[in-house]
CSV table of C-alpha atoms and ligand atoms in Angstrom, one decimal:
chain,number,residue,atom,x,y,z
S,1,MET,CA,6.2,0.1,13.7
S,2,PRO,CA,6.8,1.0,17.2
S,3,SER,CA,4.3,-0.2,19.7
S,4,ARG,CA,1.5,2.2,21.2
S,5,ARG,CA,3.5,2.4,24.4
S,6,GLU,CA,6.7,3.3,22.3
S,7,PHE,CA,4.6,6.0,20.6
S,8,LEU,CA,3.5,7.5,23.9
S,9,THR,CA,7.0,7.5,25.2
S,10,SER,CA,8.4,9.0,22.1
S,11,ALA,CA,5.7,11.6,22.1
S,12,ALA,CA,6.8,12.9,25.4
S,13,ALA,CA,10.5,12.7,24.3
S,14,ALA,CA,9.7,14.5,21.0
S,15,SER,CA,7.9,17.1,22.7
S,16,ALA,CA,10.6,17.7,25.2
S,17,ALA,CA,13.3,18.0,22.7
S,18,SER,CA,11.2,20.1,20.3
S,19,ILE,CA,12.1,17.7,17.4
S,20,VAL,CA,11.4,19.2,13.9
S,21,ALA,CA,10.1,16.9,11.3
S,22,ARG,CA,12.7,17.4,8.6
S,23,PRO,CA,14.7,14.8,6.5
S,24,VAL,CA,17.9,15.0,8.5
S,25,GLY,CA,20.6,13.2,6.8
S,26,ALA,CA,18.5,12.7,3.8
S,27,ALA,CA,20.0,11.7,0.5
S,28,THR,CA,19.8,14.5,-1.9
S,29,PRO,CA,17.4,13.4,-4.6
S,30,HIS,CA,19.6,14.8,-7.3
S,31,ALA,CA,22.7,12.9,-6.1
S,32,VAL,CA,20.9,9.6,-6.1
S,33,GLU,CA,20.9,7.2,-9.0
S,34,VAL,CA,17.5,7.5,-10.4
S,35,GLY,CA,18.2,6.0,-13.9
S,36,ALA,CA,15.9,3.1,-13.4
S,37,GLY,CA,14.0,2.5,-16.5
S,38,ALA,CA,16.5,4.3,-18.7
S,39,GLY,CA,16.0,3.0,-22.2
S,40,ALA,CA,12.4,2.4,-21.0
S,41,ALA,CA,10.4,-0.3,-22.8
S,42,ARG,CA,6.6,-0.7,-23.1
S,43,PRO,CA,4.7,-2.5,-21.9
S,44,VAL,CA,5.8,-2.4,-18.4
S,45,VAL,CA,4.2,-3.4,-15.2
S,46,ILE,CA,5.7,-2.4,-11.7
S,47,ALA,CA,4.5,-3.2,-8.2
S,48,SER,CA,5.5,-3.5,-4.5
S,49,SER,CA,7.9,-6.4,-4.0
S,50,ASN,CA,5.1,-8.6,-3.0
S,51,GLY,CA,3.8,-8.3,-6.5
S,52,LEU,CA,6.6,-10.2,-8.2
S,53,ARG,CA,4.3,-13.0,-9.3
S,54,GLY,CA,1.6,-10.6,-10.3
S,55,VAL,CA,3.7,-8.3,-12.6
S,56,LYS,CA,4.6,-11.3,-14.6
S,57,LEU,CA,1.0,-12.4,-15.0
S,58,ALA,CA,-0.1,-8.8,-15.8
S,59,TYR,CA,2.7,-8.3,-18.3
S,60,ASP,CA,1.8,-11.5,-20.3
S,61,ARG,CA,-1.8,-10.6,-20.3
S,62,ILE,CA,-1.0,-7.0,-21.5
S,63,VAL,CA,1.4,-8.5,-24.3
S,64,ALA,CA,-1.6,-10.8,-25.2
S,65,GLY,CA,-3.9,-7.8,-25.6
S,66,ALA,CA,-5.6,-7.4,-22.2
S,67,ASP,CA,-6.6,-4.1,-20.8
S,68,THR,CA,-4.1,-2.7,-18.4
S,69,LEU,CA,-6.6,-2.6,-15.5
S,70,ASP,CA,-7.8,-6.0,-16.1
S,71,ALA,CA,-4.3,-7.3,-16.2
S,72,ILE,CA,-2.9,-5.7,-13.0
S,73,ILE,CA,-6.2,-6.7,-11.1
S,74,ALA,CA,-5.5,-10.3,-12.1
S,75,GLY,CA,-1.9,-9.6,-10.9
S,76,VAL,CA,-2.9,-8.4,-7.4
S,77,ASN,CA,-5.6,-11.2,-7.2
S,78,ILE,CA,-2.8,-13.6,-6.8
S,79,THR,CA,-1.7,-12.1,-3.5
S,80,GLU,CA,-5.3,-11.3,-2.3
S,81,LEU,CA,-6.2,-14.9,-2.7
S,82,ASP,CA,-3.0,-16.2,-1.0
S,83,PRO,CA,-3.9,-17.3,2.5
S,84,GLU,CA,-0.2,-17.3,3.4
S,85,ASP,CA,0.0,-13.6,2.7
S,86,GLN,CA,-0.9,-11.7,5.8
S,87,SER,CA,-1.1,-8.3,4.3
S,88,VAL,CA,-3.8,-8.4,1.7
S,89,GLY,CA,-7.1,-10.1,1.2
S,90,LEU,CA,-7.6,-13.7,2.5
S,91,GLY,CA,-5.4,-14.2,5.4
S,92,GLY,CA,-4.7,-10.5,6.1
S,93,LEU,CA,-4.1,-9.6,9.7
S,94,PRO,CA,-7.3,-8.4,11.4
S,95,ASN,CA,-8.3,-5.3,13.3
S,96,ALA,CA,-8.5,-4.9,17.1
S,97,ASP,CA,-11.6,-7.0,17.2
S,98,GLY,CA,-10.2,-9.8,15.1
S,99,VAL,CA,-12.2,-8.9,12.0
S,100,VAL,CA,-10.3,-8.6,8.6
S,101,GLN,CA,-11.3,-5.3,6.9
S,102,LEU,CA,-10.1,-4.7,3.4
S,103,ASP,CA,-9.4,-1.5,1.4
S,104,ALA,CA,-8.7,-1.1,-2.4
S,105,SER,CA,-8.9,1.4,-5.0
S,106,CYS,CA,-8.2,1.5,-8.9
S,107,MET,CA,-8.0,3.9,-11.8
S,108,HIS,CA,-8.4,3.3,-15.5
S,109,GLY,CA,-6.5,5.8,-17.4
S,110,PRO,CA,-8.0,5.5,-20.9
S,111,THR,CA,-11.6,6.2,-19.5
S,112,ARG,CA,-10.6,8.5,-16.7
S,113,ARG,CA,-12.6,6.4,-14.3
S,114,ALA,CA,-11.9,5.2,-10.6
S,115,GLY,CA,-13.5,3.0,-8.1
S,116,ALA,CA,-12.8,2.0,-4.5
S,117,VAL,CA,-13.9,0.2,-1.3
S,118,GLY,CA,-13.0,0.7,2.4
S,119,CYS,CA,-13.6,-1.5,5.3
S,120,LEU,CA,-14.9,-4.3,3.2
S,121,GLU,CA,-15.6,-7.6,5.1
S,122,ASP,CA,-15.9,-11.2,4.0
S,123,ILE,CA,-14.8,-10.6,0.2
S,124,ALA,CA,-11.3,-11.8,-0.6
S,125,THR,CA,-10.7,-9.6,-3.7
S,126,PRO,CA,-11.5,-5.9,-2.8
S,127,SER,CA,-9.5,-4.8,-5.9
S,128,LEU,CA,-12.3,-6.6,-8.1
S,129,VAL,CA,-15.1,-5.0,-5.8
S,130,ALA,CA,-13.5,-1.5,-6.4
S,131,LYS,CA,-13.5,-2.1,-10.2
S,132,ALA,CA,-17.1,-3.2,-9.9
S,133,VAL,CA,-18.0,0.0,-8.2
S,134,MET,CA,-16.3,1.8,-11.1
S,135,ASP,CA,-18.0,-0.3,-13.7
S,136,TYR,CA,-21.4,-0.6,-12.4
S,137,THR,CA,-22.3,2.5,-10.2
S,138,ASP,CA,-22.3,6.3,-10.5
S,139,HIS,CA,-20.1,6.4,-7.5
S,140,ILE,CA,-16.3,6.2,-6.6
S,141,MET,CA,-16.1,4.6,-3.2
S,142,LEU,CA,-18.4,2.2,-1.1
S,143,VAL,CA,-17.5,1.4,2.5
S,144,GLY,CA,-18.4,-1.1,5.2
S,145,GLU,CA,-21.6,-3.0,5.0
S,146,GLY,CA,-22.9,-1.2,1.9
S,147,ALA,CA,-19.8,-2.3,0.1
S,148,ARG,CA,-20.3,-5.8,1.4
S,149,ARG,CA,-23.9,-5.9,0.3
S,150,PHE,CA,-23.0,-4.5,-3.1
S,151,ALA,CA,-20.3,-7.1,-3.7
S,152,ILE,CA,-22.6,-9.9,-2.8
S,153,GLU,CA,-25.3,-8.4,-5.2
S,154,MET,CA,-22.5,-8.4,-7.9
S,155,GLY,CA,-21.9,-12.1,-7.3
S,156,PHE,CA,-18.9,-12.1,-5.1
S,157,ARG,CA,-18.9,-14.9,-2.7
S,158,PRO,CA,-18.6,-14.2,1.0
S,159,GLN,CA,-16.1,-16.2,3.1
S,160,ASN,CA,-14.3,-16.2,6.4
S,161,LEU,CA,-11.1,-14.1,5.7
S,162,LEU,CA,-9.4,-14.8,9.1
S,163,THR,CA,-7.0,-17.8,8.5
S,164,GLU,CA,-6.0,-19.8,11.5
S,165,ARG,CA,-2.5,-18.4,11.4
S,166,SER,CA,-3.7,-14.8,11.5
S,167,ARG,CA,-6.3,-15.6,14.2
S,168,GLN,CA,-3.4,-17.0,16.3
S,169,ASP,CA,-1.2,-13.8,15.7
S,170,TRP,CA,-4.3,-11.7,16.8
S,171,LEU,CA,-4.8,-13.8,19.9
S,172,ARG,CA,-1.1,-13.4,20.9
S,173,TRP,CA,-1.3,-9.5,20.3
S,174,ARG,CA,-4.5,-9.2,22.3
S,175,ALA,CA,-3.0,-11.2,25.2
S,176,ARG,CA,-0.1,-8.8,25.4
S,177,LEU,CA,-2.2,-5.6,25.3
S,178,ASN,CA,-2.5,-5.0,29.1
S,179,PRO,CA,-0.2,-6.5,31.6
S,180,THR,CA,-2.9,-6.2,34.3
S,181,ASP,CA,-5.9,-7.8,32.6
S,182,ALA,CA,-7.0,-11.3,33.1
S,183,ARG,CA,-5.5,-12.6,29.8
S,184,LEU,CA,-2.2,-14.6,30.3
S,185,ASP,CA,0.5,-13.8,27.7
S,186,TYR,CA,1.5,-16.9,25.9
S,187,ASP,CA,4.1,-17.8,23.1
S,188,GLY,CA,6.3,-15.3,24.7
S,189,ASP,CA,9.2,-15.9,22.2
S,190,VAL,CA,7.0,-15.5,19.1
S,191,ALA,CA,7.3,-12.1,17.3
S,192,ILE,CA,3.9,-10.4,16.9
S,193,ARG,CA,3.9,-9.0,13.4
S,194,SER,CA,2.3,-5.5,12.9
S,195,THR,CA,2.2,-4.6,9.3
S,196,THR,CA,1.0,-2.0,6.9
S,197,GLY,CA,1.5,-4.6,4.1
S,198,THR,CA,-0.1,-3.7,0.8
S,199,ILE,CA,0.2,-4.4,-2.8
S,200,ASN,CA,0.3,-1.7,-5.5
S,201,MET,CA,0.5,-2.4,-9.2
S,202,ASN,CA,0.7,0.1,-12.1
S,203,ALA,CA,1.0,-0.8,-15.8
S,204,VAL,CA,1.7,1.1,-19.1
S,205,SER,CA,0.6,-0.8,-22.3
S,206,ALA,CA,2.5,-0.8,-25.6
S,207,GLY,CA,0.2,2.0,-26.9
S,208,GLY,CA,0.6,4.0,-23.7
S,209,ASP,CA,-2.4,3.3,-21.8
S,210,ILE,CA,-2.0,3.3,-17.9
S,211,SER,CA,-3.9,1.9,-15.1
S,212,SER,CA,-3.3,1.6,-11.3
S,213,VAL,CA,-4.5,-0.6,-8.4
S,214,THR,CA,-3.8,-0.8,-4.6
S,215,THR,CA,-5.3,-3.3,-2.3
S,216,THR,CA,-4.7,-4.0,1.4
S,217,SER,CA,-5.8,-5.4,4.7
S,218,GLY,CA,-4.4,-2.2,6.2
S,219,MET,CA,-2.7,-1.7,9.5
S,220,ALA,CA,-2.7,-4.9,11.7
S,221,TRP,CA,-4.7,-4.4,14.9
S,222,LYS,CA,-6.2,-1.2,13.7
S,223,VAL,CA,-9.2,0.5,15.5
S,224,PRO,CA,-12.2,-1.1,13.7
S,225,GLY,CA,-13.4,1.1,10.9
S,226,ARG,CA,-9.9,2.7,10.3
S,227,VAL,CA,-9.4,3.3,6.6
S,228,GLY,CA,-5.9,3.8,5.3
S,229,ASP,CA,-4.6,5.4,2.1
S,230,SER,CA,-5.1,2.3,-0.2
S,231,PRO,CA,-8.7,3.1,-1.1
S,232,ILE,CA,-8.3,6.8,-1.4
S,233,VAL,CA,-7.7,8.0,-4.9
S,234,GLY,CA,-4.8,10.3,-5.1
S,235,ALA,CA,-3.2,8.7,-2.0
S,236,GLY,CA,-3.0,5.0,-2.4
S,237,GLN,CA,-2.7,5.1,-6.2
S,238,TYR,CA,-3.3,7.6,-8.9
S,239,CYS,CA,-3.2,7.4,-12.6
S,240,ASP,CA,-3.3,10.0,-15.4
S,241,ASN,CA,-3.3,8.6,-19.0
S,242,LEU,CA,-1.4,11.6,-20.3
S,243,VAL,CA,1.4,11.3,-17.6
S,244,GLY,CA,1.8,8.1,-15.6
S,245,ALA,CA,0.8,6.4,-12.6
S,246,ALA,CA,1.9,5.9,-8.9
S,247,GLY,CA,1.0,4.0,-5.8
S,248,SER,CA,2.2,3.4,-2.3
S,249,THR,CA,2.7,1.0,0.5
S,250,GLY,CA,3.6,1.5,4.1
S,251,ARG,CA,1.9,3.8,6.7
S,252,GLY,CA,-1.2,5.2,5.2
S,253,GLU,CA,-1.8,7.9,7.8
S,254,ALA,CA,1.4,9.6,6.5
S,255,ASN,CA,0.4,9.2,2.8
S,256,ILE,CA,-3.1,10.6,3.3
S,257,LYS,CA,-2.1,13.9,4.5
S,258,ALA,CA,0.3,14.4,1.5
S,259,CYS,CA,-2.1,13.0,-1.3
S,260,GLY,CA,1.0,11.1,-2.2
S,261,ALA,CA,0.1,9.3,-5.3
S,262,PHE,CA,-1.4,12.3,-6.8
S,263,LEU,CA,1.5,14.3,-5.8
S,264,ALA,CA,4.0,11.9,-7.3
S,265,VAL,CA,2.1,12.0,-10.7
S,266,GLU,CA,2.1,15.8,-10.7
S,267,PHE,CA,6.0,15.7,-10.1
S,268,LEU,CA,6.1,13.5,-13.2
S,269,ARG,CA,4.0,16.0,-15.0
S,270,GLN,CA,6.6,18.7,-14.1
S,271,GLY,CA,9.2,16.7,-15.7
S,272,LEU,CA,10.8,14.8,-12.9
S,273,ALA,CA,12.1,11.3,-13.5
S,274,PRO,CA,10.0,8.5,-11.9
S,275,ALA,CA,12.4,7.9,-8.9
S,276,GLN,CA,12.9,11.5,-8.4
S,277,ALA,CA,9.1,12.2,-8.3
S,278,ALA,CA,8.9,9.3,-5.8
S,279,LEU,CA,11.7,10.9,-3.5
S,280,LYS,CA,10.1,14.3,-3.7
S,281,THR,CA,6.9,12.8,-2.5
S,282,LEU,CA,8.7,11.3,0.5
S,283,GLU,CA,10.2,14.6,1.2
S,284,ARG,CA,6.6,16.1,1.5
S,285,ILE,CA,5.5,13.2,3.7
S,286,VAL,CA,8.5,13.8,6.0
S,287,ALA,CA,7.6,17.6,6.1
S,288,MET,CA,4.0,16.7,7.1
S,289,THR,CA,5.0,14.3,9.7
S,290,GLU,CA,4.0,15.1,13.3
S,291,ALA,CA,6.8,15.3,16.0
S,292,ARG,CA,5.6,12.2,18.0
S,293,LEU,CA,6.5,10.1,14.9
S,294,ILE,CA,10.1,11.5,14.4
S,295,ASP,CA,13.0,9.9,16.1
S,296,PRO,CA,15.9,11.7,17.9
S,297,GLN,CA,17.9,11.6,14.5
S,298,GLY,CA,15.0,13.5,12.9
S,299,ARG,CA,13.9,10.6,10.7
S,300,PRO,CA,10.3,9.2,10.7
S,301,ARG,CA,9.7,6.0,12.9
S,302,PHE,CA,7.6,4.5,10.1
S,303,ASP,CA,8.4,3.5,6.6
S,304,ILE,CA,6.6,4.3,3.3
S,305,GLN,CA,7.3,3.5,-0.4
S,306,PHE,CA,6.2,5.0,-3.7
S,307,TYR,CA,6.3,3.2,-7.0
S,308,VAL,CA,6.0,5.4,-10.1
S,309,VAL,CA,5.7,4.7,-13.8
S,310,ALA,CA,5.8,7.4,-16.6
S,311,LYS,CA,3.8,7.0,-19.8
S,312,ASP,CA,6.9,6.4,-21.9
S,313,GLY,CA,7.7,3.3,-19.8
S,314,ARG,CA,10.3,4.8,-17.3
S,315,TYR,CA,9.7,3.6,-13.8
S,316,GLY,CA,11.3,3.9,-10.3
S,317,GLY,CA,10.6,3.2,-6.6
S,318,ALA,CA,11.5,5.1,-3.6
S,319,THR,CA,11.4,4.3,0.2
S,320,LEU,CA,12.1,6.3,3.3
S,321,HIS,CA,14.7,3.9,4.9
S,322,PRO,CA,17.0,1.6,2.8
S,323,GLY,CA,16.2,-1.9,2.0
S,324,ALA,CA,12.7,-1.9,0.2
S,325,GLU,CA,12.5,-3.5,-3.4
S,326,PHE,CA,10.0,-3.2,-6.0
S,327,ALA,CA,8.8,-5.7,-8.8
S,328,VAL,CA,9.2,-5.0,-12.5
S,329,CYS,CA,8.3,-6.8,-15.6
S,330,ASP,CA,9.1,-5.7,-19.1
S,331,ASP,CA,10.8,-7.2,-22.2
S,332,ARG,CA,13.7,-8.2,-19.7
S,333,GLY,CA,11.3,-10.3,-17.7
S,334,ALA,CA,10.1,-10.2,-14.0
S,335,ARG,CA,12.6,-9.1,-11.4
S,336,LEU,CA,13.1,-7.3,-8.2
S,337,GLU,CA,15.0,-3.9,-8.1
S,338,LYS,CA,16.1,-1.8,-5.2
S,339,CYS,CA,14.1,1.3,-4.3
S,340,VAL,CA,16.2,4.5,-3.9
S,341,ALA,CA,16.2,5.5,-0.3
S,342,LEU,CA,15.5,9.1,1.1
S,343,TYR,CA,17.8,8.4,4.0
S,344,PRO,CA,21.2,6.6,4.0
S,345,ALA,CA,21.7,3.5,6.0
S,346,ARG,CA,22.4,4.1,9.7
K,429,LIG,N1,-0.9,1.5,3.1
K,429,LIG,C1,-1.8,0.6,3.8
K,429,LIG,C2,-2.4,1.1,5.0
K,429,LIG,O1,-1.9,2.0,5.6
K,429,LIG,O2,-3.5,0.7,5.2
């Protein structure tokens, strides 16, 4: 992600050059190898690359008879509870005030239900709280203090989610915010990470039942109260038990405007292969991108990925810029595969 100052500079440049948001140099989806999942097997579990451990656990549970949503939530819990992972749950990078605020949503295909939480504080497993909203309320989404109170009522244990490592990163970020304030920069050679790290996981059982879940600590250093795409059903994840499921990682602001996960499942419904459905969704996101976020070559300055699985077990992942991978587990075991990229390498 560019810094705020780079955004402001690029906004002026973009305006001056009248840059149009279009996928210049984009790979033609039809020319891309989109055969991932050919000879598809069920069950299958796919996830963002940070879900490699989780897809194996979820797959094993589904093979043993677990419900698809219970299995994938157990899969993402591994990452949520890992204090070394700074993109999800415990240890996630905080907002501008140094407070960790978490978002998550899930869908259960067989029963056509969904649950979500936004801006949840102090609870390490927002995916489970989202499922509790689904299971124990007549609502779909709870946010902020109400979500926290609900979680505690349901038996979740509140804890400090800001690890020392993430606190130090936040202090460095804050020290460098303003060159004229009274805070001295320190650790000048240490890169300050700014992430939109997230974990999405989707599964199809042997019998064709489908579920999806996405969980995140959101954009690092966000404005307090910011909610990304992950807790928004139809953006961060979506599941239709007749068709398939999709989910996303990356810049949530871009995804929300395109209702990306819903759109990807609709492309599946129209007959596109999973990777093609993901690429077509990325094209829509590019078309919806504001000029200040487009670089001089006409490409978005951010990245975003979609992971799509069809009811028959075919799957695929796609990314704007080359390099991203996604995790898969089926009868060939757990592994990482390359996402197809909308743009060729520079
Ligand atoms: N995709 C995660 C976020 O933007 O919050």
